[in-house]
Every structure is written in C-alpha cells, then in structure tokens.
Amino acid sequence: MSSSNAPPASASPSETQQVGVIRGNGIGPEITEAAQYVLEATGLPIEWIPIPIADEAFERHEHPLPPESVASLREVRVTLKAPLIVNKLQGRITCRQPDGSEMSYPSLNNAIRRELALFVNPRPIRGFPGISEKYEALDLVTMREITEDIYFGREHQIGDLAAEAVKRITREASLRVARYAFDYAAANGRRRVTCLHKANVLNMTDGLFLRCFHEVAAEFPDVEADDLMIDAACFHIIRSPERFDVVVCPNQYGDIFSDLAAGLAGSLGLAPGANIGPACAVFEASHGAAPDIAGKGLANPAALILSGALMLRHLGHADRADAVEEAVRSALAEPTLRTRDLGGPAGTMECARGIAERVRQPGGG
Ligand code: ATP
C-alpha cells in the first residue's frame, strides 16, 4: 500500500531488493513457495531473508519471537509473512525489550505487529468475475486499526465466575488511522471513507474513535465521509456491496468485517493484507493457517500473492504490482486454475504457475 506514512520506497528496477520472509505454519510454507515463485516471475531481483518465527525460532532460541527475529524484521523493514497457527486459548507471549523490560501480548501475530509499531492493517477486497457472483462489484479497502481496542490484551479473571477485558481507544491512534485512511483515499482516487463503530452503546471508546474520524475528515473536503454502526454495515454490505469504498474501524470490527467482505468475494483465499508502520511493513494474507487443509497442496495462494503485489507497490514497483494483480485476475478467470475453495481442480502450485505464466507475458496479465 502506498501512503505518506510508508517507509521510503526503493524503486530502482535493477537493484536487488531484500525482503524478509516468514514461512509460517499450517498452509504457510506451501503458499509462501507459491507467492515467491510468482513474485520472482516479475523479474525483480529479490533476496529473501528467512526470519525464524514460531516453531523454527523456538527450536533455536526457545522463544517464538526472540529479540534476534525482531531485530531482523526491523533491519529488513519489509517482510512477506505467511500465516501462523494461533493457539486459541494460550496465545499470550512475552517479549524482552532492549532496555531489559518485558512486554506481554495476546498472540504471536499481535506481538509482531506491536513490536514493529505497525498501526494499520489495510485489507483490499475486490470481487472476481465468474467467482463472486452478485458481489462482483465489491471493491473496498478496510483500514483496520491494529494497536489497541479490545485486542489490546488486558484481560483478567474474576475468580472462576467471570472475566473482563479492557477496550482501549486513544485519541492518538484513532487520529493516526483516520489520517492514513483519508490520505489513502485522496491519493488513490477513492470517493468516500466510512467509519464503522458502535458509538450508540460504547459512547466513550467508539465515541472517541468516531469524533477523531470526523476531525480528520474535516481536513479532506474532497473526500466524502460518513459513518455506520458495525451491525448496520454488515447488513448493508450484504444488500449493497458497492456502497463501500474505504472503510476505517477499530481493531475488532475491522477483523470481522474484512473476513465478511472476503467471504462475499468468494473465499478467504482471495483476501490480501498489509500491516504498515512508520518504519516497517509486513504483508500477509487476511486468512489464518488453515490447519484443516495444510500440507495437501490444496490451499489457494492468491491472497498471499496479492499481498506480495501490495508489497511491490509499497516498494515503489507499481508496474510489477499491477502485473501481478492482473495476472491473478486473469488466471482465476480460467476455471481450471481455480483451487478447491473456489470450486476448481487446481492445486496450490498449479494455480501459482498459471499466475506466473501470465506475469511473464509481455504486458503482464
Ligand atoms: P485464524 O484464527 O488464524 O484466522 P481460523 O481457523 O479461524 O484461523 P482460517 O485458518 O483462515 O481461520 O480458516 C478458515 C477456513 O477457511 C478454513 O476452513 C480454511 O481451510 C479456509 N481457508 C483459509 N485460508 C484458505 C486458503 N488460502 N485456501 C483455501 N482455504 C482457506
């Protein structure tokens, strides 16, 4: 994703581009191989820097996100990341800081985002002809705030009878994500930014997020701004998907709403994403590690490949990014290249090879 918040782009076509790679687990390794294959087909010389996270890191450093891996992520600045299996009930992770203090995070994914100061998770979703049926017109980008909200990670038990969680919303993070969304809309010819919230119930937290949104909206008179309750937004996206353009929301609503949009487009396997901060960026599919289909060569690699296209654009290679996106659309228009989640017969690499072939054709896809 490009934005004024992005790290400086290095657009020299001949220079080798260093990119971190987290192979993940579950379907991670197979879709990583597919995405690397397609990105290399663009002709951009890429040096992949493997960064051990989770099991691999544990074997070497007895920690799923050791300081060594965080340092590598910071140094390389731009990383392609496959999904990691999230332990549903015991995901908490503690990371040692350079000053010797410790930070505790609710999950490994959350820890990566927060250690790198990544603050927004843009998730673009477009309908695909022949796949998305009545949602072909879908073309929205959800800008999910990723540093706070109910995923902030402060939960406690009250004996065995209850548990509570803190929903943290700050003015600083709310203004920052709203500004990112409006900057993006203005720079990309998007007509409208919609804020999703539940400020009628959560007057203080979502109320603050909404007030910050309108404050920033006033700085962008050429971009239309409106807001919707999250429940109403779920209703409207089913009834009139074309109503949505750029959407900005607190962490949890963004997590859920973007999966809903991906489902309407046809599969979680079609939904790319980025995590952007002032110094670093991590590009990853919106879906999880899909352990139910892992290791079978069945996974749809499109979401990670499209995340790779976002990464190319972020690095200043817009022409190559366009070629990859067009190639994905053109390949998936061919029913024989669709993976099982899209009702097709293709395996992960077969689909990737079909995409890479189109990337290599003169004029891209
Ligand atoms: P998480 O909590 O990490 O998001 P999850 O199990 O809730 O994990 P996913 O791993 O995204 O969610 O999987 C949800 C469903 O979507 C599973 O049935 C999975 O097989 C399917 N799925 C997810 N990603 C893909 C993909 N790339 N290709 C095919 N099917 C996928």
Short mmCIF file of C-alpha atoms and ligand atoms in Angstrom, two decimals:
data_model
loop_
_atom_site.label_atom_id
_atom_site.label_comp_id
_atom_site.label_asym_id
_atom_site.label_seq_id
_atom_site.Cartn_x
_atom_site.Cartn_y
_atom_site.Cartn_z
CA MET A 1 0.00 0.00 0.00
CA SER A 2 1.37 3.42 -0.66
CA SER A 3 0.88 6.31 1.69
CA SER A 4 2.61 9.25 3.21
CA ASN A 5 3.26 7.01 6.22
CA ALA A 6 5.18 4.46 4.17
CA PRO A 7 8.93 3.95 4.51
CA PRO A 8 10.90 5.46 1.64
CA ALA A 9 10.41 3.35 -1.48
CA SER A 10 13.39 1.90 -3.30
CA ALA A 11 12.20 1.75 -6.89
CA SER A 12 15.41 1.07 -8.76
CA PRO A 13 14.48 -1.76 -11.16
CA SER A 14 17.93 -3.38 -11.28
CA GLU A 15 18.87 -3.22 -7.59
CA THR A 16 18.39 -6.43 -5.63
CA GLN A 17 15.54 -5.97 -3.22
CA GLN A 18 15.98 -7.50 0.22
CA VAL A 19 12.71 -8.81 1.63
CA GLY A 20 12.15 -10.71 4.87
CA VAL A 21 10.12 -13.90 4.66
CA ILE A 22 8.22 -15.66 7.45
CA ARG A 23 7.16 -19.05 6.12
CA GLY A 24 4.60 -19.58 8.87
CA ASN A 25 2.95 -22.90 9.58
CA GLY A 26 -0.21 -24.78 8.57
CA ILE A 27 -0.61 -23.85 4.87
CA GLY A 28 2.08 -21.17 5.34
CA PRO A 29 5.08 -22.92 3.73
CA GLU A 30 3.15 -24.04 0.63
CA ILE A 31 1.58 -20.66 -0.10
CA THR A 32 4.92 -18.94 0.61
CA GLU A 33 6.60 -21.07 -2.06
CA ALA A 34 3.79 -20.18 -4.47
CA ALA A 35 4.00 -16.45 -3.71
CA GLN A 36 7.80 -16.35 -4.03
CA TYR A 37 7.52 -18.14 -7.38
CA VAL A 38 5.06 -15.54 -8.72
CA LEU A 39 6.93 -12.52 -7.32
CA GLU A 40 10.18 -13.76 -8.86
CA ALA A 41 8.38 -14.07 -12.21
CA THR A 42 8.12 -10.24 -12.25
CA GLY A 43 11.88 -10.16 -12.94
CA LEU A 44 12.61 -8.07 -9.85
CA PRO A 45 15.78 -9.44 -8.24
CA ILE A 46 14.68 -10.32 -4.72
CA GLU A 47 16.93 -11.59 -1.94
CA TRP A 48 14.68 -13.41 0.52
CA ILE A 49 15.86 -13.13 4.12
CA PRO A 50 14.27 -16.00 6.11
CA ILE A 51 13.16 -14.84 9.54
CA PRO A 52 12.51 -17.60 12.08
CA ILE A 53 9.26 -17.15 13.99
CA ALA A 54 7.18 -19.67 15.97
CA ASP A 55 8.41 -23.32 15.89
CA GLU A 56 11.61 -22.58 13.96
CA ALA A 57 12.51 -19.76 16.37
CA PHE A 58 11.59 -21.89 19.34
CA GLU A 59 13.98 -24.62 18.25
CA ARG A 60 16.87 -22.15 18.01
CA HIS A 61 16.10 -19.64 20.75
CA GLU A 62 13.43 -21.29 22.91
CA HIS A 63 11.08 -18.38 22.15
CA PRO A 64 8.53 -17.98 19.33
CA LEU A 65 9.51 -14.34 18.72
CA PRO A 66 13.07 -13.90 20.04
CA PRO A 67 14.80 -10.49 20.06
CA GLU A 68 17.03 -11.74 17.20
CA SER A 69 14.00 -12.20 14.93
CA VAL A 70 12.51 -8.83 15.92
CA ALA A 71 15.89 -7.20 15.13
CA SER A 72 15.96 -8.88 11.68
CA LEU A 73 12.40 -7.72 10.95
CA ARG A 74 13.36 -4.16 11.90
CA GLU A 75 16.52 -4.26 9.84
CA VAL A 76 14.95 -5.63 6.65
CA ARG A 77 11.91 -3.32 7.11
CA VAL A 78 9.70 -5.08 4.54
CA THR A 79 8.55 -8.67 5.08
CA LEU A 80 6.25 -11.15 3.39
CA LYS A 81 4.57 -13.20 6.09
CA ALA A 82 2.62 -16.44 5.85
CA PRO A 83 0.00 -17.26 8.49
CA LEU A 84 0.89 -18.67 11.90
CA ILE A 85 -1.24 -21.14 13.82
CA VAL A 86 -2.74 -19.31 16.75
CA ASN A 87 -3.20 -21.30 19.91
CA LYS A 88 -6.79 -20.41 20.66
CA LEU A 89 -6.55 -20.46 24.44
CA GLN A 90 -2.91 -19.94 25.31
CA GLY A 91 -1.65 -17.46 22.77
CA ARG A 92 -0.08 -14.98 25.25
CA ILE A 93 3.51 -14.09 24.56
CA THR A 94 6.08 -12.01 26.43
CA CYS A 95 8.88 -10.20 24.58
CA ARG A 96 12.05 -8.85 26.16
CA GLN A 97 12.77 -5.22 25.22
CA PRO A 98 16.24 -3.75 24.53
CA ASP A 99 16.13 -1.95 27.92
CA GLY A 100 15.55 -5.27 29.74
CA SER A 101 11.84 -4.66 30.43
CA GLU A 102 9.15 -7.04 29.15
CA MET A 103 6.01 -6.53 27.07
CA SER A 104 3.20 -9.05 27.08
CA TYR A 105 0.93 -9.52 24.03
CA PRO A 106 -2.24 -11.57 23.50
CA SER A 107 -0.92 -13.54 20.49
CA LEU A 108 2.12 -14.02 18.28
CA ASN A 109 0.55 -12.07 15.40
CA ASN A 110 -0.30 -9.23 17.76
CA ALA A 111 3.25 -9.32 19.17
CA ILE A 112 4.82 -8.97 15.69
CA ARG A 113 2.58 -6.01 14.88
CA ARG A 114 3.24 -4.24 18.14
CA GLU A 115 6.99 -4.92 18.35
CA LEU A 116 7.33 -3.32 14.89
CA ALA A 117 4.95 -0.44 15.73
CA LEU A 118 2.65 -1.40 12.85
CA PHE A 119 -0.55 0.58 13.29
CA VAL A 120 -2.85 -0.05 10.34
CA ASN A 121 -3.92 -3.19 8.54
CA PRO A 122 -5.25 -2.29 5.08
CA ARG A 123 -7.27 -5.16 3.57
CA PRO A 124 -8.39 -4.55 -0.01
CA ILE A 125 -11.18 -6.81 -1.27
CA ARG A 126 -12.35 -6.89 -4.89
CA GLY A 127 -14.98 -9.10 -6.45
CA PHE A 128 -13.77 -11.57 -9.10
CA PRO A 129 -15.70 -12.08 -12.36
CA GLY A 130 -17.13 -15.59 -12.55
CA ILE A 131 -16.39 -16.21 -8.86
CA SER A 132 -18.02 -13.53 -6.75
CA GLU A 133 -21.44 -13.68 -8.47
CA LYS A 134 -23.61 -10.87 -7.09
CA TYR A 135 -20.59 -9.46 -5.23
CA GLU A 136 -18.50 -8.83 -8.35
CA ALA A 137 -18.90 -5.08 -7.77
CA LEU A 138 -17.23 -5.31 -4.38
CA ASP A 139 -14.19 -3.01 -4.31
CA LEU A 140 -13.36 -1.83 -0.83
CA VAL A 141 -10.35 -1.36 1.41
CA THR A 142 -10.82 -1.89 5.13
CA MET A 143 -8.33 0.13 7.21
CA ARG A 144 -8.21 -1.72 10.50
CA GLU A 145 -6.52 -0.06 13.48
CA ILE A 146 -4.19 -2.70 14.99
CA THR A 147 -2.59 -1.31 18.12
CA GLU A 148 -5.46 -1.23 20.57
CA ASP A 149 -9.24 -1.75 21.07
CA ILE A 150 -10.43 -4.92 22.79
CA TYR A 151 -7.40 -6.77 21.33
CA PHE A 152 -5.12 -4.58 23.46
CA GLY A 153 -4.57 -7.69 25.56
CA ARG A 154 -5.57 -6.61 29.04
CA GLU A 155 -7.92 -9.29 30.36
CA HIS A 156 -8.44 -10.67 33.83
CA GLN A 157 -10.36 -13.41 35.56
CA ILE A 158 -12.74 -12.67 38.40
CA GLY A 159 -12.45 -15.97 40.17
CA ASP A 160 -13.98 -18.79 38.14
CA LEU A 161 -17.19 -16.90 37.60
CA ALA A 162 -16.32 -14.10 35.22
CA ALA A 163 -13.64 -12.46 33.12
CA GLU A 164 -13.19 -8.90 31.88
CA ALA A 165 -11.22 -7.28 29.05
CA VAL A 166 -10.15 -3.67 28.54
CA LYS A 167 -11.24 -1.91 25.35
CA ARG A 168 -8.62 0.80 24.90
CA ILE A 169 -9.13 3.60 22.38
CA THR A 170 -6.76 6.56 22.30
CA ARG A 171 -7.01 9.86 20.51
CA GLU A 172 -3.52 9.43 19.05
CA ALA A 173 -4.16 6.00 17.47
CA SER A 174 -7.63 6.99 16.26
CA LEU A 175 -6.41 10.18 14.54
CA ARG A 176 -3.47 8.28 13.02
CA VAL A 177 -5.56 5.53 11.43
CA ALA A 178 -8.20 8.00 10.22
CA ARG A 179 -5.48 10.14 8.63
CA TYR A 180 -4.00 7.08 6.94
CA ALA A 181 -7.43 6.17 5.52
CA PHE A 182 -8.10 9.68 4.17
CA ASP A 183 -4.56 10.05 2.78
CA TYR A 184 -5.02 6.72 1.03
CA ALA A 185 -8.45 7.72 -0.34
CA ALA A 186 -7.13 11.08 -1.62
CA ALA A 187 -4.02 9.51 -3.19
CA ASN A 188 -5.92 6.67 -4.87
CA GLY A 189 -8.97 8.49 -6.23
CA ARG A 190 -11.35 6.89 -3.75
CA ARG A 191 -14.62 8.79 -3.30
CA ARG A 192 -15.61 8.01 0.27
CA VAL A 193 -14.32 6.95 3.68
CA THR A 194 -16.78 5.29 6.06
CA CYS A 195 -16.13 4.87 9.78
CA LEU A 196 -17.57 1.71 11.39
CA HIS A 197 -18.32 1.86 15.12
CA LYS A 198 -20.87 1.17 17.83
CA ALA A 199 -20.84 4.60 19.43
CA ASN A 200 -24.51 4.39 20.42
CA VAL A 201 -23.56 1.75 23.01
CA LEU A 202 -19.87 2.44 23.58
CA ASN A 203 -20.15 6.22 23.87
CA MET A 204 -16.71 6.78 25.36
CA THR A 205 -14.49 4.37 23.42
CA ASP A 206 -16.15 4.15 20.00
CA GLY A 207 -17.43 7.70 20.57
CA LEU A 208 -13.82 8.92 20.78
CA PHE A 209 -12.85 6.94 17.67
CA LEU A 210 -15.79 8.48 15.78
CA ARG A 211 -15.02 12.05 16.91
CA CYS A 212 -11.41 11.65 15.80
CA PHE A 213 -12.62 10.35 12.44
CA HIS A 214 -14.79 13.42 11.86
CA GLU A 215 -11.98 15.72 12.98
CA VAL A 216 -9.68 14.28 10.32
CA ALA A 217 -12.49 14.18 7.74
CA ALA A 218 -12.75 17.98 8.02
CA GLU A 219 -9.16 18.21 6.68
CA PHE A 220 -10.20 16.35 3.48
CA PRO A 221 -13.13 18.29 1.98
CA ASP A 222 -12.77 16.46 -1.37
CA VAL A 223 -13.34 13.03 0.14
CA GLU A 224 -16.85 12.16 1.28
CA ALA A 225 -17.01 10.98 4.91
CA ASP A 226 -19.78 9.07 6.64
CA ASP A 227 -20.22 6.56 9.43
CA LEU A 228 -22.24 3.43 10.13
CA MET A 229 -22.87 1.21 13.12
CA ILE A 230 -20.95 -2.03 12.62
CA ASP A 231 -24.13 -4.13 12.70
CA ALA A 232 -25.78 -1.92 10.07
CA ALA A 233 -22.60 -2.11 7.99
CA CYS A 234 -22.84 -5.93 7.97
CA PHE A 235 -26.42 -5.64 6.74
CA HIS A 236 -25.55 -3.08 4.05
CA ILE A 237 -22.55 -4.94 2.66
CA ILE A 238 -24.76 -7.98 2.02
CA ARG A 239 -27.51 -5.86 0.40
CA SER A 240 -25.46 -3.25 -1.49
CA PRO A 241 -21.74 -4.06 -1.56
CA GLU A 242 -20.99 -1.16 -3.92
CA ARG A 243 -21.88 1.25 -1.12
CA PHE A 244 -18.45 0.67 0.48
CA ASP A 245 -15.22 2.25 -0.69
CA VAL A 246 -12.59 2.91 2.02
CA VAL A 247 -13.65 1.79 5.49
CA VAL A 248 -11.86 2.66 8.74
CA CYS A 249 -12.56 0.99 12.05
CA PRO A 250 -11.26 -0.11 15.42
CA ASN A 251 -9.34 -3.38 15.56
CA GLN A 252 -12.05 -5.96 16.26
CA TYR A 253 -14.69 -4.63 13.86
CA GLY A 254 -12.04 -4.48 11.13
CA ASP A 255 -11.00 -8.07 11.79
CA ILE A 256 -14.56 -9.34 11.43
CA PHE A 257 -15.85 -7.01 8.71
CA SER A 258 -12.90 -7.74 6.39
CA ASP A 259 -13.44 -11.51 6.70
CA LEU A 260 -17.11 -10.96 5.89
CA ALA A 261 -16.12 -8.99 2.77
CA ALA A 262 -13.65 -11.74 1.78
CA GLY A 263 -16.39 -14.35 2.17
CA LEU A 264 -18.68 -12.33 -0.09
CA ALA A 265 -15.91 -12.04 -2.70
CA GLY A 266 -15.76 -15.85 -2.70
CA SER A 267 -13.06 -17.07 -0.33
CA LEU A 268 -10.71 -16.06 2.44
CA GLY A 269 -8.09 -17.26 -0.04
CA LEU A 270 -8.70 -14.10 -2.10
CA ALA A 271 -8.12 -11.54 0.65
CA PRO A 272 -4.70 -9.89 0.85
CA GLY A 273 -3.46 -7.56 3.55
CA ALA A 274 -0.65 -5.36 4.80
CA ASN A 275 0.48 -4.13 8.21
CA ILE A 276 2.03 -0.70 7.96
CA GLY A 277 4.07 1.30 10.45
CA PRO A 278 6.34 4.33 10.28
CA ALA A 279 9.49 2.24 9.74
CA CYS A 280 8.43 -1.31 8.86
CA ALA A 281 5.74 -3.11 6.90
CA VAL A 282 4.61 -6.73 6.92
CA PHE A 283 2.49 -8.11 4.08
CA GLU A 284 0.24 -11.08 4.83
CA ALA A 285 -2.98 -12.73 3.72
CA SER A 286 -6.07 -11.97 5.80
CA HIS A 287 -6.71 -15.66 6.39
CA GLY A 288 -5.23 -17.94 9.03
CA ALA A 289 -3.04 -21.04 8.77
CA ALA A 290 -5.97 -23.30 7.77
CA PRO A 291 -4.68 -26.43 9.55
CA ASP A 292 -7.60 -28.44 8.11
CA ILE A 293 -6.05 -28.36 4.61
CA ALA A 294 -2.35 -27.92 5.48
CA GLY A 295 0.28 -29.97 3.65
CA LYS A 296 -2.14 -31.18 0.97
CA GLY A 297 -1.33 -28.68 -1.78
CA LEU A 298 -4.96 -27.53 -1.77
CA ALA A 299 -4.58 -24.01 -0.39
CA ASN A 300 -5.43 -21.02 -2.51
CA PRO A 301 -2.22 -18.96 -2.82
CA ALA A 302 -3.98 -15.88 -4.28
CA ALA A 303 -4.28 -13.92 -1.03
CA LEU A 304 -0.57 -14.16 -0.26
CA ILE A 305 0.35 -13.48 -3.90
CA LEU A 306 -1.88 -10.38 -3.85
CA SER A 307 -0.26 -9.37 -0.54
CA GLY A 308 3.04 -9.65 -2.40
CA ALA A 309 1.64 -7.26 -5.02
CA LEU A 310 0.82 -4.78 -2.24
CA MET A 311 4.41 -5.19 -1.10
CA LEU A 312 5.78 -4.47 -4.58
CA ARG A 313 3.67 -1.30 -4.73
CA HIS A 314 4.90 -0.26 -1.29
CA LEU A 315 8.48 -0.72 -2.50
CA GLY A 316 7.82 1.56 -5.45
CA HIS A 317 7.33 -1.13 -8.14
CA ALA A 318 3.78 -0.17 -9.12
CA ASP A 319 4.08 -1.60 -12.64
CA ARG A 320 5.09 -5.02 -11.32
CA ALA A 321 2.35 -4.86 -8.68
CA ASP A 322 -0.24 -4.15 -11.39
CA ALA A 323 1.12 -7.05 -13.46
CA VAL A 324 0.74 -9.48 -10.55
CA GLU A 325 -2.79 -8.28 -9.71
CA GLU A 326 -3.87 -8.50 -13.35
CA ALA A 327 -2.30 -11.96 -13.66
CA VAL A 328 -4.22 -13.21 -10.61
CA ARG A 329 -7.49 -11.92 -12.06
CA SER A 330 -6.75 -13.36 -15.49
CA ALA A 331 -5.66 -16.77 -14.12
CA LEU A 332 -8.67 -17.08 -11.82
CA ALA A 333 -10.99 -16.27 -14.72
CA GLU A 334 -9.87 -19.69 -16.00
CA PRO A 335 -11.91 -22.31 -14.05
CA THR A 336 -9.20 -24.98 -14.37
CA LEU A 337 -6.73 -22.77 -12.47
CA ARG A 338 -9.05 -22.26 -9.51
CA THR A 339 -8.28 -24.03 -6.23
CA ARG A 340 -10.79 -26.16 -4.34
CA ASP A 341 -12.13 -23.30 -2.16
CA LEU A 342 -13.24 -21.64 -5.44
CA GLY A 343 -14.80 -24.86 -6.74
CA GLY A 344 -11.85 -25.62 -9.06
CA PRO A 345 -9.49 -28.59 -9.50
CA ALA A 346 -6.11 -26.80 -9.27
CA GLY A 347 -3.52 -27.39 -6.58
CA THR A 348 -1.59 -24.56 -4.94
CA MET A 349 1.42 -24.64 -7.30
CA GLU A 350 -0.67 -25.27 -10.41
CA CYS A 351 -2.60 -22.09 -9.65
CA ALA A 352 0.67 -20.22 -8.93
CA ARG A 353 2.25 -21.44 -12.18
CA GLY A 354 -0.80 -20.22 -14.14
CA ILE A 355 -0.43 -16.80 -12.49
CA ALA A 356 3.35 -16.63 -13.02
CA GLU A 357 2.95 -17.52 -16.70
CA ARG A 358 0.65 -14.51 -17.12
CA VAL A 359 3.04 -12.24 -15.20
CA ARG A 360 5.83 -13.20 -17.63
CA GLN A 361 3.72 -12.44 -20.72
CA PRO A 362 4.58 -9.06 -22.28
CA GLY A 363 2.20 -6.52 -20.80
CA GLY A 364 1.75 -8.57 -17.61
CA GLY A 365 -1.53 -10.43 -17.01
P1 ATP B 1 -7.33 -17.86 12.43
O1 ATP B 1 -7.93 -17.73 13.80
O2 ATP B 1 -5.84 -17.94 12.45
O3 ATP B 1 -7.86 -16.85 11.46
P2 ATP B 1 -9.17 -19.90 11.50
O4 ATP B 1 -9.08 -21.39 11.50
O5 ATP B 1 -10.25 -19.23 12.24
O6 ATP B 1 -7.73 -19.31 11.90
P3 ATP B 1 -8.53 -19.79 8.75
O7 ATP B 1 -7.27 -20.50 9.03
O8 ATP B 1 -8.43 -18.54 7.96
O9 ATP B 1 -9.30 -19.39 10.04
O10 ATP B 1 -9.52 -20.81 8.04
C1 ATP B 1 -10.93 -20.66 7.97
C2 ATP B 1 -11.44 -21.58 6.86
O11 ATP B 1 -11.07 -21.02 5.60
C3 ATP B 1 -10.84 -22.99 6.93
O12 ATP B 1 -11.82 -23.94 6.58
C4 ATP B 1 -9.75 -22.96 5.89
O13 ATP B 1 -9.50 -24.20 5.29
C5 ATP B 1 -10.27 -21.94 4.85
N1 ATP B 1 -9.15 -21.21 4.25
C6 ATP B 1 -8.42 -20.23 4.84
N2 ATP B 1 -7.46 -19.83 4.01
C7 ATP B 1 -7.55 -20.56 2.89
C8 ATP B 1 -6.81 -20.61 1.67
N3 ATP B 1 -5.77 -19.81 1.43
N4 ATP B 1 -7.18 -21.50 0.73
C9 ATP B 1 -8.24 -22.32 0.94
N5 ATP B 1 -8.98 -22.32 2.06
C10 ATP B 1 -8.64 -21.45 3.04
#
